[in-house]
Amino acid sequence: MEKLLRLTAGWLIDGTGSPPKRDMLVCVENATIVSVTSACRGEPGPREPSGADLSRCTVLPGLVDCHVHLAMSGTDDARIRNRQLCLPYHEAVPLIRERLLAHLACGIVAVRDGGDGAAHSLRYRIEHLPCPDLPVALKSPGTAWHSPGRYGKLIGRAPREGVSLAECITTRREAADHVKLVNSGLNSLHEFGRETPPQFGREELAGAVAAARRGGLKTMVHANGKIPVRLAVEAGCDSIEHGFFMGFENLERMADRQTFWVPTAFTMKAFAEQALSGSREAEISRRNLDHQLEQLRRARELGVPVASGTDAGGPGIHHGKALAEELKLFMEAGFSIQDAIRCAALNGARLLGIESVVGEVKAGRAATFLVVPGPPDALPGSLRHAERVYVLGTRVK
Ligand SMILES: [Zn+2]
C-alpha cells in the first residue's frame, strides 16, 4: 500500500541555500518527496490525517554531524573520561546506542565517526545497524592512524615498525567506511597559534589516500597548522578536520580542489567555558575560537565546501546538542541560517556519500526532514527541541 503524507509548514528551509519560504505544502509518497508547493495563505491547508498543525513550525532537511566519537561521552568528569578509554565492547554498546538516540532527538540522521582506540563504533555499526528503531546512519573508520609516539593514541593506533601507512590501510580497509589519519597534534591552550609538526610526509600521505581510494574509501585527516594541512590537502584527502591555524593559503587550495573542511569550532568554545574564568586557558581558547571564525568567514567567501562536525565525545561536547552550538558559530562567522543548514545537511550528506537518503527538501529527493518549533529565527537553537523527525518518509520521532 502506498504511504501518503501531506504537511503544511509555516516555514520551509529546503537546504539548497535559498532563503526560508513561508507556508509551504510538502507531499510525500512512500520514501520520496513528490512535491513542494506554496500553500494558500489564510486557508486551512491540507493537513496530515492526524490533524497536526505545523503552521507555527519550520521544516528543514535531516542533519549530519560529520565528526563525532561515539565511543566517548561529552562529560568533563576526568574519571569517566579515563575509564571510557578502556571500556569493554559489551559495556560500550548501550552507550553508543544512547548517543545515537541523542543525535536523532536533535534531528541528526547520520553521523561520521572520527575513530576510537578499540574500534567499538565500527563493530557497533557492523553488528547493530541498520536497525528499524534506530534509523541513524553511521559511518566509521574503526581506529584512526597516527605516527608512533605522536598524538592520536586515544582514537587510533600507529603502524608497526617497517609497515607503511598504505599497507596498514590496505589490510584493514575491508570493514571500514572511511579512513581517518592524524597529521598534527592538538591546539595549544597555553600558547596562541603554536603549530605542531606534521606526523607524516607528503609521499606517505599520498600513498595512504591512494590505498583508501583503491578500496573505495574517502580519507578524513585531523590537521591543525599550515604545514600539516597543506600536506594533507596536497595528498588529495577528502576532508580536513579541525584545521585551526591552517591559514588563508590553505583555504584557497581547498577551494580550488573542493576539499571539504569540518572546522569543529565549538571545541574551543567548550574549552573556554570549562576553563577557570580569567585563566590563561580560557583566554587562549577564546582567541583560538575567534581565529577559527575568521578562517570560517574567509572559507565562505572563497567557496570552500564546509560541512559541520562537532567532535562530540570531547570534553563538554555532548552528542546531539552540540550541532546547534556549532551552527551558531557558523552564523557568528557570517553564514545565514540557510547557508548553515546547507553545511549541516547537503554538504554533510555529500561528504558521507549519502545524498540519496538526506540533503534537501525538494521534489524527487528522499523524504528525510525535521520539524522544529517556531520560525527560522529560532534556529539553530530550536534543533534541540525538534518536534518530529522523518527518515525516508517514516516518522521516527
Ligand atoms: Zn575528533
XYZ file of C-alpha atoms and ligand atoms in Angstrom:
398
model
C 0.000 0.000 0.000
C 1.254 3.494 -0.755
C 2.080 5.687 2.168
C 0.998 9.299 1.671
C 1.888 12.299 3.781
C 0.922 15.950 3.345
C 2.406 18.529 5.674
C 1.694 22.240 5.678
C 4.678 24.020 7.155
C 4.705 27.600 8.395
C 8.232 27.923 7.026
C 10.496 25.759 4.898
C 14.268 25.793 4.613
C 14.808 23.475 1.669
C 18.547 23.009 2.133
C 19.561 24.401 -1.277
C 20.804 27.599 0.339
C 17.769 29.638 -0.736
C 16.045 31.781 1.921
C 13.231 30.315 4.053
C 9.846 30.143 2.322
C 6.533 30.864 4.054
C 3.519 28.481 4.119
C 4.629 25.501 2.095
C 2.960 22.195 1.394
C 5.262 19.155 1.356
C 3.795 15.981 -0.174
C 5.436 12.619 0.364
C 4.732 9.263 -1.228
C 6.438 6.338 0.440
C 10.073 7.385 0.917
C 10.157 10.256 -1.583
C 9.092 13.899 -1.612
C 6.810 14.196 -4.636
C 6.065 17.924 -4.482
C 6.841 21.076 -2.539
C 4.404 23.871 -3.350
C 3.078 27.064 -1.883
C 0.107 26.528 0.434
C -2.640 29.175 0.199
C -2.239 31.658 2.998
C -5.159 32.093 5.353
C -6.946 28.969 4.170
C -6.645 25.783 6.153
C -4.126 23.814 4.125
C -4.366 20.095 3.605
C -3.322 18.544 6.880
C -1.946 15.258 7.900
C -4.612 12.689 8.837
C -3.565 13.269 12.450
C -4.645 16.902 12.059
C -1.357 18.244 13.340
C -0.917 21.944 12.777
C 2.610 22.763 11.635
C 1.839 26.370 10.725
C 3.996 27.586 13.595
C 6.858 25.259 12.719
C 9.788 25.173 10.338
C 10.564 22.179 8.137
C 14.191 21.568 7.157
C 16.296 18.687 5.860
C 17.630 15.989 8.184
C 21.091 16.845 9.512
C 24.503 15.208 9.516
C 27.218 15.524 12.181
C 30.425 14.857 10.249
C 32.710 14.427 13.244
C 31.750 12.516 16.384
C 33.351 9.930 18.677
C 30.525 7.579 19.616
C 32.691 5.557 21.995
C 33.156 8.664 24.156
C 30.892 10.749 26.317
C 30.970 14.547 26.340
C 31.356 14.562 30.103
C 34.099 16.657 31.705
C 34.387 14.197 34.616
C 38.022 13.049 34.341
C 37.286 9.674 35.977
C 34.625 8.787 33.412
C 36.786 10.119 30.585
C 39.670 7.867 31.608
C 37.529 4.824 32.148
C 35.766 5.100 28.803
C 39.099 4.688 27.015
C 39.323 1.058 28.082
C 35.649 0.131 28.229
C 34.944 -3.422 27.013
C 32.722 -3.613 23.938
C 29.658 -5.048 25.718
C 29.677 -2.045 28.068
C 30.114 0.391 25.193
C 27.125 -0.983 23.219
C 24.284 0.592 25.278
C 26.234 3.870 25.497
C 26.728 4.071 21.747
C 23.024 3.393 21.237
C 22.120 6.113 23.746
C 24.379 8.591 21.903
C 22.873 7.756 18.526
C 19.421 8.349 20.023
C 20.634 11.703 21.376
C 21.650 12.654 17.828
C 18.296 11.582 16.424
C 16.455 13.630 19.066
C 18.173 16.742 17.671
C 17.336 15.916 14.053
C 20.702 14.345 13.200
C 20.051 11.356 10.969
C 23.645 10.499 10.076
C 26.987 10.723 11.857
C 30.569 10.188 10.753
C 32.824 8.825 13.470
C 36.402 10.014 13.914
C 37.589 6.745 15.454
C 38.214 5.132 18.821
C 41.159 3.092 20.071
C 39.225 -0.193 20.229
C 37.174 0.325 17.026
C 33.948 -0.079 19.040
C 31.948 2.296 16.841
C 32.788 0.266 13.716
C 31.904 -3.016 15.414
C 28.632 -1.462 16.581
C 27.788 -0.390 13.033
C 28.531 -3.886 11.711
C 26.614 -5.752 14.430
C 23.675 -3.420 15.149
C 22.906 -1.246 12.117
C 20.759 -0.700 10.189
C 18.167 -1.045 12.907
C 14.456 -0.165 12.493
C 14.162 1.573 15.874
C 17.455 3.433 15.496
C 17.346 4.940 11.998
C 20.643 6.853 12.167
C 23.273 6.201 9.503
C 26.715 5.658 11.000
C 29.994 5.770 9.090
C 33.078 4.707 10.991
C 36.804 4.291 10.274
C 37.308 1.861 13.175
C 40.584 3.217 14.533
C 42.445 6.277 13.306
C 46.123 6.099 12.237
C 48.804 8.240 13.850
C 52.586 8.308 13.812
C 54.421 6.355 16.580
C 54.931 8.482 19.667
C 52.691 11.309 18.402
C 49.178 12.436 19.341
C 46.321 10.064 18.467
C 46.519 7.115 20.872
C 43.060 7.881 22.289
C 41.401 7.401 18.927
C 43.737 5.154 16.983
C 46.955 3.271 16.586
C 50.339 3.639 14.923
C 51.637 1.447 12.097
C 54.052 -1.239 13.281
C 57.697 -0.584 12.593
C 58.599 -1.155 8.976
C 54.955 -1.162 7.847
C 53.758 1.783 5.754
C 50.524 3.646 6.296
C 49.307 2.464 2.884
C 49.892 -1.185 3.849
C 48.006 -0.709 7.138
C 45.071 0.789 5.286
C 45.061 -1.898 2.609
C 44.961 -4.729 5.141
C 42.297 -3.164 7.371
C 40.025 -1.303 4.990
C 37.554 -4.137 4.329
C 35.028 -3.356 7.022
C 35.706 0.381 7.443
C 33.556 3.104 5.902
C 36.394 5.611 5.528
C 39.984 6.187 6.647
C 40.971 8.571 9.439
C 44.518 9.906 9.640
C 46.043 12.145 12.311
C 48.578 14.555 10.838
C 49.254 17.075 13.614
C 48.998 17.500 17.346
C 46.293 19.250 19.335
C 45.983 23.014 19.602
C 47.866 24.540 22.486
C 45.714 26.090 25.203
C 48.776 27.860 26.626
C 50.383 29.442 23.588
C 48.281 31.082 20.896
C 48.703 29.592 17.419
C 51.525 27.184 18.247
C 51.949 24.804 15.338
C 52.953 21.146 15.725
C 54.966 19.363 13.003
C 53.172 17.065 10.550
C 53.044 13.400 11.569
C 53.539 12.007 8.070
C 55.425 13.074 4.967
C 53.899 14.021 1.637
C 54.631 10.645 -0.027
C 53.308 8.601 2.849
C 50.083 10.602 2.982
C 49.576 10.398 -0.776
C 50.149 6.617 -0.622
C 47.610 6.324 2.178
C 44.954 8.337 0.348
C 45.533 6.239 -2.796
C 45.289 2.974 -0.812
C 41.994 4.151 0.693
C 40.666 5.163 -2.698
C 41.526 1.774 -4.211
C 39.167 0.308 -1.618
C 36.515 2.930 -2.464
C 37.085 4.833 0.792
C 37.430 8.539 1.500
C 40.094 9.915 3.838
C 39.467 12.351 6.684
C 42.557 13.999 8.175
C 42.938 15.574 11.605
C 45.248 18.516 10.885
C 45.948 21.876 12.526
C 48.542 24.365 11.343
C 49.823 25.450 7.933
C 52.175 22.582 7.055
C 50.136 19.614 8.350
C 47.060 20.891 6.473
C 48.958 21.701 3.283
C 50.481 18.213 3.109
C 47.095 16.547 3.666
C 45.341 18.673 1.035
C 48.127 18.122 -1.499
C 47.969 14.386 -0.810
C 44.362 14.524 -2.043
C 42.482 13.864 1.206
C 38.710 14.316 1.146
C 38.348 16.427 4.274
C 40.383 18.427 6.737
C 39.165 18.031 10.309
C 39.634 20.990 12.680
C 42.088 22.954 10.503
C 42.850 25.531 13.194
C 45.573 27.957 12.097
C 45.766 26.463 8.604
C 45.923 29.957 7.065
C 44.198 31.550 4.078
C 46.531 29.940 1.513
C 45.332 26.508 2.525
C 41.735 27.690 2.275
C 42.445 28.813 -1.299
C 43.959 25.403 -2.013
C 40.873 23.715 -0.588
C 38.537 25.936 -2.616
C 40.470 25.031 -5.801
C 40.364 21.310 -5.075
C 36.936 21.407 -3.416
C 38.359 19.675 -0.346
C 35.826 19.623 2.484
C 36.513 21.418 5.739
C 34.976 20.328 9.057
C 36.045 23.163 11.395
C 34.776 21.838 14.775
C 34.815 25.429 16.109
C 32.657 24.577 19.139
C 35.521 22.523 20.623
C 37.287 25.776 21.536
C 34.143 27.356 22.936
C 33.650 24.266 25.100
C 37.246 24.556 26.371
C 36.756 28.256 27.095
C 33.559 27.541 29.018
C 35.167 24.811 31.116
C 38.360 26.693 31.913
C 38.595 28.772 35.050
C 37.292 32.222 34.222
C 40.194 34.658 33.744
C 42.713 31.822 33.339
C 45.302 31.605 30.563
C 43.479 28.556 29.143
C 40.203 30.445 28.958
C 41.886 33.360 27.179
C 43.764 31.204 24.636
C 40.719 29.019 23.890
C 38.705 32.157 23.214
C 41.400 33.569 20.910
C 41.687 30.196 19.106
C 37.928 30.312 18.564
C 37.991 33.878 17.220
C 40.787 32.940 14.827
C 38.828 29.913 13.613
C 35.744 32.047 12.966
C 37.926 34.419 10.931
C 39.066 31.436 8.824
C 35.459 30.269 8.508
C 34.415 33.700 7.237
C 37.164 33.512 4.596
C 36.234 29.914 3.661
C 32.707 31.068 2.916
C 33.948 33.885 0.677
C 36.266 31.513 -1.205
C 33.656 28.781 -1.678
C 35.380 26.045 0.354
C 32.846 23.238 0.876
C 32.241 23.395 4.628
C 30.480 20.579 6.471
C 29.519 20.751 10.113
C 31.003 18.405 12.667
C 31.245 18.809 16.403
C 33.852 16.371 17.792
C 31.061 15.181 20.123
C 32.552 12.983 22.818
C 35.257 15.558 23.533
C 35.098 17.290 26.938
C 31.961 19.460 27.150
C 30.820 18.439 23.653
C 27.599 16.490 24.033
C 26.248 14.170 21.359
C 23.302 15.684 19.517
C 23.057 19.011 21.314
C 26.478 20.201 20.140
C 25.463 20.590 16.486
C 23.202 23.572 17.247
C 26.147 25.169 19.068
C 28.430 24.610 16.074
C 25.874 26.142 13.711
C 25.519 29.201 15.991
C 29.242 29.750 15.495
C 28.864 29.388 11.712
C 26.332 32.220 11.912
C 28.726 34.309 14.013
C 31.170 33.848 11.122
C 28.670 35.337 8.667
C 26.711 32.309 7.445
C 22.960 32.856 7.039
C 20.711 30.230 8.598
C 20.071 28.729 5.153
C 23.849 28.555 4.499
C 24.435 26.935 7.887
C 21.692 24.353 7.268
C 23.178 23.579 3.864
C 26.540 22.843 5.558
C 24.795 20.583 8.080
C 22.580 18.784 5.552
C 23.597 18.567 1.886
C 27.330 19.172 2.405
C 27.441 16.591 5.174
C 25.475 14.133 3.034
C 27.892 14.633 0.139
C 30.888 14.087 2.384
C 29.366 10.841 3.694
C 28.134 9.809 0.236
C 24.513 9.527 1.365
C 22.790 12.175 -0.788
C 20.200 9.571 -1.784
C 18.971 9.462 1.822
C 19.261 13.050 3.051
C 20.168 16.549 1.866
C 17.329 18.702 0.539
C 13.558 19.077 0.886
C 12.751 19.114 -2.822
C 10.548 17.147 -5.207
C 12.271 13.920 -6.153
C 14.514 13.832 -3.072
C 14.371 11.402 -0.149
C 11.718 12.298 2.448
C 14.207 12.807 5.298
C 13.407 16.016 7.139
C 12.578 17.532 10.514
C 10.007 19.790 12.041
C 11.213 22.291 14.629
C 9.051 24.707 16.621
C 8.879 28.370 15.664
C 10.140 30.415 12.722
C 13.616 30.178 11.145
C 14.750 32.917 13.560
C 14.526 30.347 16.363
C 17.173 28.219 14.625
C 19.664 26.788 15.258
C 18.662 26.707 18.952
C 15.285 25.109 18.116
C 17.089 21.999 16.800
C 17.381 20.950 20.419
C 13.584 20.746 20.549
C 12.932 19.009 17.207
C 9.245 18.003 17.296
C 9.321 15.457 14.528
C 11.932 13.639 12.521
C 11.126 11.757 9.301
C 13.573 9.351 7.708
C 12.696 8.104 4.204
C 9.048 9.001 4.750
C 8.688 7.284 8.133
C 8.190 9.337 11.271
C 10.891 8.272 13.721
C 10.337 10.953 16.354
Zn 37.835 14.026 16.723
